[in-house]
Coordinates of C-alpha atoms in Angstrom, one line a residue:
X1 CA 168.3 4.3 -75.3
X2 CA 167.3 0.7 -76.4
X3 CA 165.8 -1.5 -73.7
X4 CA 168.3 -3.3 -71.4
X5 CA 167.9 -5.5 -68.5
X6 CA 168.5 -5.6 -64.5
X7 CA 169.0 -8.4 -62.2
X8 CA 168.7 -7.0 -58.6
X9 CA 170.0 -8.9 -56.2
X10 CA 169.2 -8.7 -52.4
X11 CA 168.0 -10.4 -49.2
X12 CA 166.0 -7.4 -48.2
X13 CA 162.4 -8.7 -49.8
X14 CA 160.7 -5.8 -48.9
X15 CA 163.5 -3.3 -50.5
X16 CA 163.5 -5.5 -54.2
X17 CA 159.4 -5.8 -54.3
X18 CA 160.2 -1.7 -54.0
X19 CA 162.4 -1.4 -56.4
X20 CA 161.1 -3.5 -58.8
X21 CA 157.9 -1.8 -59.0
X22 CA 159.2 1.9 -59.3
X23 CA 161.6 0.2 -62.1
X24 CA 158.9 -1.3 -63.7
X25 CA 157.2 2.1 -63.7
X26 CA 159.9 3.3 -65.7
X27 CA 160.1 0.9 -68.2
X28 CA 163.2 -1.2 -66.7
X29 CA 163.2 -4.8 -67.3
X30 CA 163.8 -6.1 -64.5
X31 CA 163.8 -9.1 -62.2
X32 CA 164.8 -9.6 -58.7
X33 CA 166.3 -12.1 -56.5
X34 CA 167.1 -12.8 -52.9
X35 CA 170.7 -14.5 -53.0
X36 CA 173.9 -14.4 -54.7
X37 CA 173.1 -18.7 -56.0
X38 CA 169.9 -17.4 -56.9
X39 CA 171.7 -14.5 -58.6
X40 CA 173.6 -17.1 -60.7
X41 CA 171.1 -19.4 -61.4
X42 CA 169.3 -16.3 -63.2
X43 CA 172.2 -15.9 -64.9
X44 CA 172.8 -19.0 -65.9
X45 CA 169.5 -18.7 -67.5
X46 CA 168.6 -15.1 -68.6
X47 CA 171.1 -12.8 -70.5
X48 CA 171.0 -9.4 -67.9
X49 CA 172.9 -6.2 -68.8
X50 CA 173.1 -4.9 -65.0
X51 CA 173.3 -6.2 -61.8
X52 CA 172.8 -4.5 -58.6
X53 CA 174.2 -6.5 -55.9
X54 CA 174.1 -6.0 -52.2
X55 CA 176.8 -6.3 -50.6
X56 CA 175.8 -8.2 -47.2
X57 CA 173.7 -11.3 -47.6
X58 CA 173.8 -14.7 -45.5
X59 CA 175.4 -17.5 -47.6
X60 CA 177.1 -16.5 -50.2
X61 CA 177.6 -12.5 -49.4
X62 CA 177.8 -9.5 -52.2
X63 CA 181.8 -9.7 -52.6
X64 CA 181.9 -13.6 -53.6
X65 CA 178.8 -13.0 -55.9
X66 CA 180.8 -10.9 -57.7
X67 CA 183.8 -12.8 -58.2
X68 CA 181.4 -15.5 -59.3
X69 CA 179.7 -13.1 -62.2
X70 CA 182.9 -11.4 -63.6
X71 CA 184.5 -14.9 -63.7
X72 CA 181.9 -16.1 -65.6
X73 CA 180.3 -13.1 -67.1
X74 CA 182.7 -10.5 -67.6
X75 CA 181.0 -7.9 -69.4
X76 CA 178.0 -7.7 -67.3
X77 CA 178.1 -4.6 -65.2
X78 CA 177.5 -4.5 -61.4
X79 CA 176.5 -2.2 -59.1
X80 CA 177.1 -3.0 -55.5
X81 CA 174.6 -1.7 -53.1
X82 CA 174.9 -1.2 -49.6
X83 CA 173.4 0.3 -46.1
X84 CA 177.2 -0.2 -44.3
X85 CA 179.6 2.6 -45.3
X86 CA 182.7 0.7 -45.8
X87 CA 185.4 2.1 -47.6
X88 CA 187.5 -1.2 -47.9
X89 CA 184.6 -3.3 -49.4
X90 CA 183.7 0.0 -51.7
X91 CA 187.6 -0.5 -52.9
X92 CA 187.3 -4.4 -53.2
X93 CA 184.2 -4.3 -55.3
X94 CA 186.1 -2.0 -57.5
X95 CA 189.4 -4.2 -58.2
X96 CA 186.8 -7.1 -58.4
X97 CA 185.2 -5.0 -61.2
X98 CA 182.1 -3.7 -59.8
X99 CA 181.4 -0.2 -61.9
X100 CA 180.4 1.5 -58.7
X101 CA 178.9 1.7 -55.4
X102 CA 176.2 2.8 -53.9
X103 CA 174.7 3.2 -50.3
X104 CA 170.8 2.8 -48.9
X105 CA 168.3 4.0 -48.8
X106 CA 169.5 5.3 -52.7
X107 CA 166.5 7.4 -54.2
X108 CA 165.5 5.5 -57.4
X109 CA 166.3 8.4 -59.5
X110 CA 170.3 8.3 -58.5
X111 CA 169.9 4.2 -59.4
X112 CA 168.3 4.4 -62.5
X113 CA 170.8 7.1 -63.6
X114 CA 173.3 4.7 -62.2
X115 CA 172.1 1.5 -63.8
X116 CA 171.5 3.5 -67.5
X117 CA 175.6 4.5 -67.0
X118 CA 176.2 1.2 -66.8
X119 CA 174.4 0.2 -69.6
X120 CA 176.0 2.5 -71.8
X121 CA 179.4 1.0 -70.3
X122 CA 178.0 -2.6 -71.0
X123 CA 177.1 -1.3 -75.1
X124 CA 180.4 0.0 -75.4
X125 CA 182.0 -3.1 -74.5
X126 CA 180.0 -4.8 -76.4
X127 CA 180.2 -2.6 -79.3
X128 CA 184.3 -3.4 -79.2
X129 CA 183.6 -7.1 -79.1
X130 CA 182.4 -7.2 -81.9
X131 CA 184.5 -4.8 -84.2
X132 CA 187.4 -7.4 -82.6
X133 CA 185.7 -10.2 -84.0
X134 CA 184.8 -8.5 -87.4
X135 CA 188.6 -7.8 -87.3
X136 CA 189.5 -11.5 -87.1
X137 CA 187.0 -12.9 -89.5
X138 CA 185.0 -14.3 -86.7
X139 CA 181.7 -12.5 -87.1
X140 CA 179.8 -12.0 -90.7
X141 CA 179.3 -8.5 -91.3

């Protein structure tokens, strides 16, 4: 799998220094965050292939970050992350576009499978993107 990279995105510090460090063990690029603006500001500046966005924050919470990404990056894949089991945010998040949802505390192996499935669903689009664009003359081959 090529390299690809992860913006995570929660006001837990504790839980992202975590989580970056056991993805940085495996080889994740990856950066972290502790707001949705600071979310978008990374975005603004770095091109990410995942996000994994929690769900409650102060300010600007999970849901309105990502309205804010897929309105302005829709290909980038999110996965919201969350330690409240609710079904009707879980159902939100999907019509908003979110590619799934997870709970805390999530074991970094069930993430990282997550995150690569993503990925792979990010490529893909990608991938037909592109063969549009060959299609209409827009891209040299």
């Amino acid at each position: 799998m090529q390299p690809f990279s992860v913006l995570l995105v929660d006001d837990e510090v504790e839980l992202i220094e975590t989580l970056l460090k056991r993805l940085e063990m495996r080889r994740v690029d990856v950066k972290g965050v502790n707001s949705g603006m600071d979310a978008l500001a990374q975005l603004d500046r770095k091109q990410f292939d995942v996000v994994v966005l929690d769900v409650k924050m102060p300010k600007m919470d999970g849901i309105e970050t990502l309205r804010e990404i897929k309105k302005r990056y829709p290909i980038i894949e999110v996965i919201m992350l969350t330690g409240h089991a609710n079904v009707d945010v879980a159902i939100l998040g999907m019509e908003l576009g979110a590619f799934d949802y997870l709970l805390k505390p999530v074991k970094i192996d069930q993430l990282l499978y997550k995150i690569q499935d993503a990925y792979k669903m990010k490529s893909l689009t990608d991938q037909k993107i592109i063969q549009k664009k060959e299609e209409f003359g827009m891209v040299e081959k």
